[in-house]
Tab-separated table of C-alpha atoms in Angstrom:
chain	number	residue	atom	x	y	z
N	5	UNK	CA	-11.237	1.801	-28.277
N	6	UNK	CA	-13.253	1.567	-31.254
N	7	UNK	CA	-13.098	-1.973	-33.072
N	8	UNK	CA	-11.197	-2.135	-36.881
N	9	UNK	CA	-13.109	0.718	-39.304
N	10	UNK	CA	-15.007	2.100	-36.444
N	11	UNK	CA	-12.485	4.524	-35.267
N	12	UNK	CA	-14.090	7.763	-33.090
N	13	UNK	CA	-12.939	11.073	-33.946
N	14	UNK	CA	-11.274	11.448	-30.661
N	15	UNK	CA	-10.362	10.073	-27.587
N	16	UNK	CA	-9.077	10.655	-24.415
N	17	UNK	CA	-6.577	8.407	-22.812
N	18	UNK	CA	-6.335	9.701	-19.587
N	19	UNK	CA	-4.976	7.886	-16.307
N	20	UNK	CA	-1.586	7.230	-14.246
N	21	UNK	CA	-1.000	3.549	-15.985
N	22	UNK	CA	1.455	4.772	-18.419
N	23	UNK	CA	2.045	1.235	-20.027
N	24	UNK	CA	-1.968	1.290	-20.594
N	25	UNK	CA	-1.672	4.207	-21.995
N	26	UNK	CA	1.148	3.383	-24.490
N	27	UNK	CA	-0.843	0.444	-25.552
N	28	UNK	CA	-3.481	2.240	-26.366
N	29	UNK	CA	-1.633	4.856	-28.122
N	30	UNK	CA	0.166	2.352	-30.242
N	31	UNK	CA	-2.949	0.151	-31.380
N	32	UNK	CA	-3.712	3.966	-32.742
N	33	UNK	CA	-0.821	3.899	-34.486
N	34	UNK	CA	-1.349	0.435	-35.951
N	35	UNK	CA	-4.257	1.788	-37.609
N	36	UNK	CA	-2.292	3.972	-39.763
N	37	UNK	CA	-0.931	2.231	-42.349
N	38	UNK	CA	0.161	2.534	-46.120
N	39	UNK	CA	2.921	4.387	-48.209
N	40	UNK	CA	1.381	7.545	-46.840
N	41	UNK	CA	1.674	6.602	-43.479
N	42	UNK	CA	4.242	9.133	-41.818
N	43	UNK	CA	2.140	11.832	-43.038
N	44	UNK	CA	-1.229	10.455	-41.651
N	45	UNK	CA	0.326	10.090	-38.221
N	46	UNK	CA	1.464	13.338	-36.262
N	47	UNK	CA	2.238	13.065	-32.529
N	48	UNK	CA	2.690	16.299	-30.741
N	49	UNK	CA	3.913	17.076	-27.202
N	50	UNK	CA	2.333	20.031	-25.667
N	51	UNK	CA	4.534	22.934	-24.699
N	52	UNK	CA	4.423	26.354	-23.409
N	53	UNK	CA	4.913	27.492	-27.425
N	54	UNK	CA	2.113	25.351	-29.193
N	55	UNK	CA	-0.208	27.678	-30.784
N	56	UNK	CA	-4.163	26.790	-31.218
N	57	UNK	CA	-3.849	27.819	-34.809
N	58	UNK	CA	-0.979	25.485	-34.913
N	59	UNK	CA	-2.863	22.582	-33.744
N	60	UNK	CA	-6.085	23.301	-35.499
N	61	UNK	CA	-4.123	23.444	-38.561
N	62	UNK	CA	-3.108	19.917	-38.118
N	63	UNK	CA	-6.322	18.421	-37.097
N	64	UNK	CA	-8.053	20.042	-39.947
N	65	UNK	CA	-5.393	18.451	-42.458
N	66	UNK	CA	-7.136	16.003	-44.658
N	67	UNK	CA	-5.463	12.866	-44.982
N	68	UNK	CA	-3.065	11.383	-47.991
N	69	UNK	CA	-4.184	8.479	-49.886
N	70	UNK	CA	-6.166	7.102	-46.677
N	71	UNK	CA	-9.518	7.439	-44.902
N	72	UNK	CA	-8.460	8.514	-41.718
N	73	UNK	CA	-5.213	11.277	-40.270
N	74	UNK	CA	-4.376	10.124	-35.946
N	75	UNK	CA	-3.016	13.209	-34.344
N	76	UNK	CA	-1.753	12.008	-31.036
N	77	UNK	CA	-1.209	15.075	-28.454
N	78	UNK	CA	0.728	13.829	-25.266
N	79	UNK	CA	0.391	16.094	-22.646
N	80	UNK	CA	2.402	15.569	-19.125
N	81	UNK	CA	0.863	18.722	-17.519
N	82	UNK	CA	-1.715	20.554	-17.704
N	83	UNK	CA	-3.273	21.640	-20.628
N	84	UNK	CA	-2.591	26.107	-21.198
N	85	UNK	CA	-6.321	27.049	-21.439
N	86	UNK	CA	-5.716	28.555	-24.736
N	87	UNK	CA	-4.913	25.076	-25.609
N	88	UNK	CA	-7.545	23.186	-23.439
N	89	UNK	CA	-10.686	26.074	-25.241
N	90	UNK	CA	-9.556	25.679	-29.166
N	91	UNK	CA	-9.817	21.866	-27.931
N	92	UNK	CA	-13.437	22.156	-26.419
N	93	UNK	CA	-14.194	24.023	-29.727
N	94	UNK	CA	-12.798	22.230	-31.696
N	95	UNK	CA	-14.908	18.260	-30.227
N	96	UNK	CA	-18.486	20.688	-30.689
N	97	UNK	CA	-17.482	20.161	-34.527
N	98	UNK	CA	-14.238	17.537	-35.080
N	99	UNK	CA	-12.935	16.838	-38.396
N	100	UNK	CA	-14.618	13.322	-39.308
N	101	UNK	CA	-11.515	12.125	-41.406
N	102	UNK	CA	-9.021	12.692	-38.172
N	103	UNK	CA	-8.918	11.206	-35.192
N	104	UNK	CA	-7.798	13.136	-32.071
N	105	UNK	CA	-6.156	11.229	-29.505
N	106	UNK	CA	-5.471	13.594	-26.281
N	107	UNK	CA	-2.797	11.310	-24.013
N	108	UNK	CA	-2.618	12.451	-20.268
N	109	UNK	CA	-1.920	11.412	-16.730
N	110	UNK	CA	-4.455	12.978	-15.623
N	111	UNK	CA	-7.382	15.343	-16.139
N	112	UNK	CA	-10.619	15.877	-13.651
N	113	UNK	CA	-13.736	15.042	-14.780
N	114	UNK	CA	-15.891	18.522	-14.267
N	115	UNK	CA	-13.903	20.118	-16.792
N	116	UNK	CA	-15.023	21.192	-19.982
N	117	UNK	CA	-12.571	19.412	-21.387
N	118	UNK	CA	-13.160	16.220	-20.072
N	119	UNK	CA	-16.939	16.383	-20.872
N	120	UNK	CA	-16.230	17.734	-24.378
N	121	UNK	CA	-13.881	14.305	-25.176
N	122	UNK	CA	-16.898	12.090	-22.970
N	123	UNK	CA	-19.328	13.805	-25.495
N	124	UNK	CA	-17.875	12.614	-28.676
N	125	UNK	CA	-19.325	9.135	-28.140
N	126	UNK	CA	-19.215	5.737	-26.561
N	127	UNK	CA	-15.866	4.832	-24.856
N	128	UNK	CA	-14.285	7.924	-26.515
N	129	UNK	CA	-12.941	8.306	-23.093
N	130	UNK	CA	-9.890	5.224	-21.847
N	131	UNK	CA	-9.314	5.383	-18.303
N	132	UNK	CA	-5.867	4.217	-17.642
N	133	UNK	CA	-6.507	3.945	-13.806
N	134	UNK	CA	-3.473	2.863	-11.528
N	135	UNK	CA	-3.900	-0.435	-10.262
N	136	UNK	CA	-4.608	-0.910	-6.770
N	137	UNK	CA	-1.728	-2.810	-4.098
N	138	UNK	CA	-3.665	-5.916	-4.036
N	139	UNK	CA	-4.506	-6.274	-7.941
N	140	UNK	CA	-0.726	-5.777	-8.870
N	141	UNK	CA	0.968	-8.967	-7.912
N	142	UNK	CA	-1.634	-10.708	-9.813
N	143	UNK	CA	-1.535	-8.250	-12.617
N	144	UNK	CA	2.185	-8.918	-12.765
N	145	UNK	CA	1.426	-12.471	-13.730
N	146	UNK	CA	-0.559	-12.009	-16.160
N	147	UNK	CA	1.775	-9.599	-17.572
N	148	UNK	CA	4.831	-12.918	-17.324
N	149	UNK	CA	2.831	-14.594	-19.190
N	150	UNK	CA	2.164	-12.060	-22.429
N	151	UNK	CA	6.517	-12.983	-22.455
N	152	UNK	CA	5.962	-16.668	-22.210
N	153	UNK	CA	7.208	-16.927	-18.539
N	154	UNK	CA	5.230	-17.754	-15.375
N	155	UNK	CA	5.809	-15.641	-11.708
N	156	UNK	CA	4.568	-17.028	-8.891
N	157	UNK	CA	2.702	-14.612	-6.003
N	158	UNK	CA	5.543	-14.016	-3.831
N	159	UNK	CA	8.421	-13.772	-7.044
N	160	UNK	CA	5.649	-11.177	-8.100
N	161	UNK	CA	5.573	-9.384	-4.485
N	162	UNK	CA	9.673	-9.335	-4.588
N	163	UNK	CA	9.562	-7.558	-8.542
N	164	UNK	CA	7.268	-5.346	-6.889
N	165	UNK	CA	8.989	-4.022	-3.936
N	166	UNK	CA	12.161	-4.236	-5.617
N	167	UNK	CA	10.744	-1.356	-9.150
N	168	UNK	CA	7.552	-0.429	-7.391
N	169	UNK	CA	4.450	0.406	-9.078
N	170	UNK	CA	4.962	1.470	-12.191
N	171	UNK	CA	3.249	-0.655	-14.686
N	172	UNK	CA	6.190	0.718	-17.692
N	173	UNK	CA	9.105	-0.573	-15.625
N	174	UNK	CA	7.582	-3.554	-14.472
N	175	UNK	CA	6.883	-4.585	-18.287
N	176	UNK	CA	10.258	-3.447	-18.834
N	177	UNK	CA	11.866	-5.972	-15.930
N	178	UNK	CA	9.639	-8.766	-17.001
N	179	UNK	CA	10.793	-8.742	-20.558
N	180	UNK	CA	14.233	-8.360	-19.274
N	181	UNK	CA	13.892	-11.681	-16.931
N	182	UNK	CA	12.001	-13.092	-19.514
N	183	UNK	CA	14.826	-12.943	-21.968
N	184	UNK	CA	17.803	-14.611	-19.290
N	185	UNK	CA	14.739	-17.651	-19.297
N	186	UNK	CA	15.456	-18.099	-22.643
N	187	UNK	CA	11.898	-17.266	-23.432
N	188	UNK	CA	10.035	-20.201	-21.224
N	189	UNK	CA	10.365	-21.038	-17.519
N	190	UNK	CA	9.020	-19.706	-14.035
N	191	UNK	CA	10.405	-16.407	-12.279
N	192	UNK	CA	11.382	-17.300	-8.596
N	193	UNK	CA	12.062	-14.697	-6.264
N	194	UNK	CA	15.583	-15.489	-6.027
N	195	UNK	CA	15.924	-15.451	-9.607
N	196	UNK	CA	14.526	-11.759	-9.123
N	197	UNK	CA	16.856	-10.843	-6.174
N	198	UNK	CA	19.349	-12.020	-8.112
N	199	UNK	CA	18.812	-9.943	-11.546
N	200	UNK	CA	17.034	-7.070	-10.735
N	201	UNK	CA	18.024	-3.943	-8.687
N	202	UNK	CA	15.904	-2.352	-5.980
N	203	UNK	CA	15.381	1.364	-6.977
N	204	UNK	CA	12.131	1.390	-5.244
N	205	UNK	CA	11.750	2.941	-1.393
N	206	UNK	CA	11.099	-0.202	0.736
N	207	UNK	CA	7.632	-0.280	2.114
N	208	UNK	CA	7.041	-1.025	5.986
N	209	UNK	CA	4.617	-3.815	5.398
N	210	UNK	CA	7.213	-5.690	3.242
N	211	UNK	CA	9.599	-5.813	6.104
N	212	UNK	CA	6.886	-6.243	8.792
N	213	UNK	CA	5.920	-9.575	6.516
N	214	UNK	CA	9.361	-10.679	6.327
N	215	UNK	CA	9.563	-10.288	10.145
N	216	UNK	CA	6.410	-12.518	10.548
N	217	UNK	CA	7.880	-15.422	8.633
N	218	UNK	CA	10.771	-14.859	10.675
N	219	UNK	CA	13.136	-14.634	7.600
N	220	UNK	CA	15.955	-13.233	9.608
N	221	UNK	CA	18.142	-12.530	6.592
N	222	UNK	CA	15.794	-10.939	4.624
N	223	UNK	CA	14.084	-8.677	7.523
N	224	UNK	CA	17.701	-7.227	8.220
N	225	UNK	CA	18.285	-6.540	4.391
N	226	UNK	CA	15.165	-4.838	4.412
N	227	UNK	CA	15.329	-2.617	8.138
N	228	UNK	CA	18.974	-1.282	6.694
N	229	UNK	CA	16.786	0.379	3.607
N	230	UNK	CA	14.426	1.760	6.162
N	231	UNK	CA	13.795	5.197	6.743
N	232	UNK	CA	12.175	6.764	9.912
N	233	UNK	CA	12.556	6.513	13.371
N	234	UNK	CA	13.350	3.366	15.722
N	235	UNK	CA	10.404	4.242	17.940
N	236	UNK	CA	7.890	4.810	14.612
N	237	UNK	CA	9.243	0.966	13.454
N	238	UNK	CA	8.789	-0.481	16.760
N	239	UNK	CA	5.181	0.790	16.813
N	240	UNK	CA	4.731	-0.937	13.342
N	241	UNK	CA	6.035	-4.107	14.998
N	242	UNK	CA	4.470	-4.166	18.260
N	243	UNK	CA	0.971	-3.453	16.377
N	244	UNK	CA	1.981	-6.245	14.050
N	245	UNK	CA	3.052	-8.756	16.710
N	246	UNK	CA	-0.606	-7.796	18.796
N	247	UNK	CA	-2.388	-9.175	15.240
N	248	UNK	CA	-0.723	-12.299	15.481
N	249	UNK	CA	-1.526	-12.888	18.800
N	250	UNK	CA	-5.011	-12.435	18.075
N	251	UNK	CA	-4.928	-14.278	14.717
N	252	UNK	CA	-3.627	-17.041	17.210
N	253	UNK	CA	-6.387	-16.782	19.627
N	254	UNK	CA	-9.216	-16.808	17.052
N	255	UNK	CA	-7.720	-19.813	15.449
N	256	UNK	CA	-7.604	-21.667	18.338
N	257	UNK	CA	-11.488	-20.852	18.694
N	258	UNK	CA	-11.856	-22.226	15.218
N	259	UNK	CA	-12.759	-18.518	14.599
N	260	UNK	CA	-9.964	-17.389	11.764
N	261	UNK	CA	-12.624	-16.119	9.216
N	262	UNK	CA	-13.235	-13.117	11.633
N	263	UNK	CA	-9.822	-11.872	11.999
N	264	UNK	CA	-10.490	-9.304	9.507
N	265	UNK	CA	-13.394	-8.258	10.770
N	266	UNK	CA	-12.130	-8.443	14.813
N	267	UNK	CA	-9.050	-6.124	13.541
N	268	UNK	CA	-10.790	-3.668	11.197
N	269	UNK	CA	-9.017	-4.833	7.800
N	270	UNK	CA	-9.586	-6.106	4.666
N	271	UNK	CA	-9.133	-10.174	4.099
N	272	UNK	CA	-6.491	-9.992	1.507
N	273	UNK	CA	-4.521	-8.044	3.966
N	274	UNK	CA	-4.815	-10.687	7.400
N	275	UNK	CA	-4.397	-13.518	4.627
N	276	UNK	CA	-1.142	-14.851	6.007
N	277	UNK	CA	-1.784	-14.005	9.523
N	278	UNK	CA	-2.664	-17.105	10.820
N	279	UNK	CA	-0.200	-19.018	9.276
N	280	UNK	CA	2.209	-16.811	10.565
N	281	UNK	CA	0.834	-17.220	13.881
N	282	UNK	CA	1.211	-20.878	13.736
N	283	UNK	CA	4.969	-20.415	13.398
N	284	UNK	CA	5.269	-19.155	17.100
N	285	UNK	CA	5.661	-21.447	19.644
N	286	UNK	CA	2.912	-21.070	22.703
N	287	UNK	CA	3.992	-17.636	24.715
N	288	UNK	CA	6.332	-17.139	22.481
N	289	UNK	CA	4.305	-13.852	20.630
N	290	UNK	CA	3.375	-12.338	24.503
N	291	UNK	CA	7.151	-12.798	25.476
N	292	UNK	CA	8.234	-10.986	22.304
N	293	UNK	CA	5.839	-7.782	23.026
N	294	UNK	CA	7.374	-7.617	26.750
N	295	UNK	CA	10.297	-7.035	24.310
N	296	UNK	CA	8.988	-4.746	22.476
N	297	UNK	CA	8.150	-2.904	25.567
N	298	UNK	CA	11.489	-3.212	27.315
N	299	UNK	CA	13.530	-1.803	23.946
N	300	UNK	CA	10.712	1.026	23.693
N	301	UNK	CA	12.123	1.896	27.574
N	302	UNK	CA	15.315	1.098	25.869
N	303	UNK	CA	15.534	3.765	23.217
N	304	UNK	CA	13.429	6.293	25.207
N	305	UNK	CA	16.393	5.913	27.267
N	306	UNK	CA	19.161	6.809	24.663
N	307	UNK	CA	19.998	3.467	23.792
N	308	UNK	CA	21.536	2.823	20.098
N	309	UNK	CA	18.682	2.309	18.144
N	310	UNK	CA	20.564	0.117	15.380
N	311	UNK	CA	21.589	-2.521	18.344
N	312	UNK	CA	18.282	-2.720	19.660
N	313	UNK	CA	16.344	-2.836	16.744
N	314	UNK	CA	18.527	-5.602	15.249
N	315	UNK	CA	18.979	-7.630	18.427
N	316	UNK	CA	14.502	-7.614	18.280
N	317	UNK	CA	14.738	-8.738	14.913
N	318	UNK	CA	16.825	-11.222	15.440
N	319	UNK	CA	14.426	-12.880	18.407
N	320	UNK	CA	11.011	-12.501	16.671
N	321	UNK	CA	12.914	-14.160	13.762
N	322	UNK	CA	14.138	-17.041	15.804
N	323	UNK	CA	17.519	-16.542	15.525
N	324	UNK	CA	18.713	-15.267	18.806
């Protein structure tokens, strides 16, 4: 956005981080200031029964005892193209004393639309893009620290799995666990486990990572919460187990920097795998994939699924 007295006479603020988004509604709003400053400042949620004349009335309204009217129009579908054409009209020629801030999820780029907001000027468009799995944990951290707390990685990884992705409730949860610190300390992930409640779907990887550091408690928590089939997880594992054993091997060789490359992955996603590795005893990954295979004859079989999956987790974690 536009620095102090620059302001553009509209924007778009367009992308699925809604906490992005908010922020950059309300430093709009913080530019609206004054006794006149509830009638300079008009947010309007799109419906089925706005009318273009409706809207065009407001952005044409001059402002009161100011320099500048913010109409904010938050818009959580898509635009009616009545709507969406008084709009591209509307940028060809925009009221200079109003700025026009369209808020949206999302909206493609080879619209009209889109090109008429991109048109207005420099960085008159805000992407609020989603952040990506492996830029969250860290973006969680910085996001403690805006409350005055720290979170290490893994506390980070356990908010995350526990509230998912959005970047609203995560803000929300910090500032919660921020506030039982007292305002100053570090987040642990028990401190998480202990005050905040998993509403989001648990992920196969986060189980398949407990499994590898052969936390026993935790992987059993975590298979309960599972949905899918016992064959589908076993596949997960097996393929899991097969990277260890080859994390292993090129360690060994004094070859770990190629395990990405040998399996087909990214680094930040083999990070742990050699450490993980390391925490098998010698045979001890082979035996456990002759287990895999004799509970994939198992179930195939009819076996109970529950006993046989929980009897595996319990050997690759040690504890049986």
């Amino acid at each position: 956005m536009a620095e102090k007295g620059a302001l553009l006479p509209a924007y778009l603020i367009v992308g699925p981080d809604e906490l992005k988004r908010k922020q950059s509604v309300a430093r709009l709003r913080a530019r609206v200031d004054g006794p006149f400053a509830m009638f300079n400042l008009e947010e309007v949620t799109v419906t089925a029964d706005l009318e273009p004349a409706e809207l065009l009335s407001s952005l044409n309204t001059l402002p009161m005892g100011a320099e500048r009217r913010v109409v904010v129009l938050e818009a959580t579908d898509r635009l009616a193209k009545p709507i969406s054409e008084t709009l591209v009209d509307y940028l060809a020629d925009p009221n200079t004393s109003c700025t026009l801030a369209l808020v949206t999820p999302s909206l493609a780029k080879s619209t009209r639309l889109y090109k008429a907001f991109a048109g207005v000027g420099p960085r008159s468009v805000i992407e609020c893009a989603a952040k990506k799995g492996r830029d969250l944990p860290p973006y969680v951290q910085k996001l403690a620290a805006s409350h005055g707390v720290s979170i290490g990685y893994e506390a980070a990884r356990e908010l995350l799995a526990r509230v998912g992705d959005s970047t609203t409730m995560l803000d929300t949860q910090i500032k919660a666990l921020a506030a039982l610190l007292g305002g100053s300390g570090t987040i642990t992930p028990e401190f998480v486990a202990a005050n905040v409640a998993r509403v989001a779907e648990v992920k196969p990887w986060e189980f398949l990572d407990c499994l590898c550091s052969r936390d026993a408690h935790r992987a059993l928590a975590l298979y309960r919460l599972l949905d899918g089939s016992a064959i589908g997880l076993l596949s997960l594992v097996t393929g899991r187990l097969r990277e260890l054993v080859c994390a292993r091997s090129l360690d060994a060789r004094g070859s770990a920097a190629l395990l990405a490359e040998e399996l087909g992955k990214q680094d930040w996603q083999v990070k742990n795998h050699v450490r993980w590795a390391r925490g098998f005893a010698r045979g001890e990954l082979e035996a456990l994939l002759c287990e895999c295979a004799r509970v994939e004859r198992a179930l195939k079989s009819g076996a109970e699924p529950k006993d046989e999956m929980v009897r595996l987790i319990a050997r690759v974690c040690g504890a049986h």
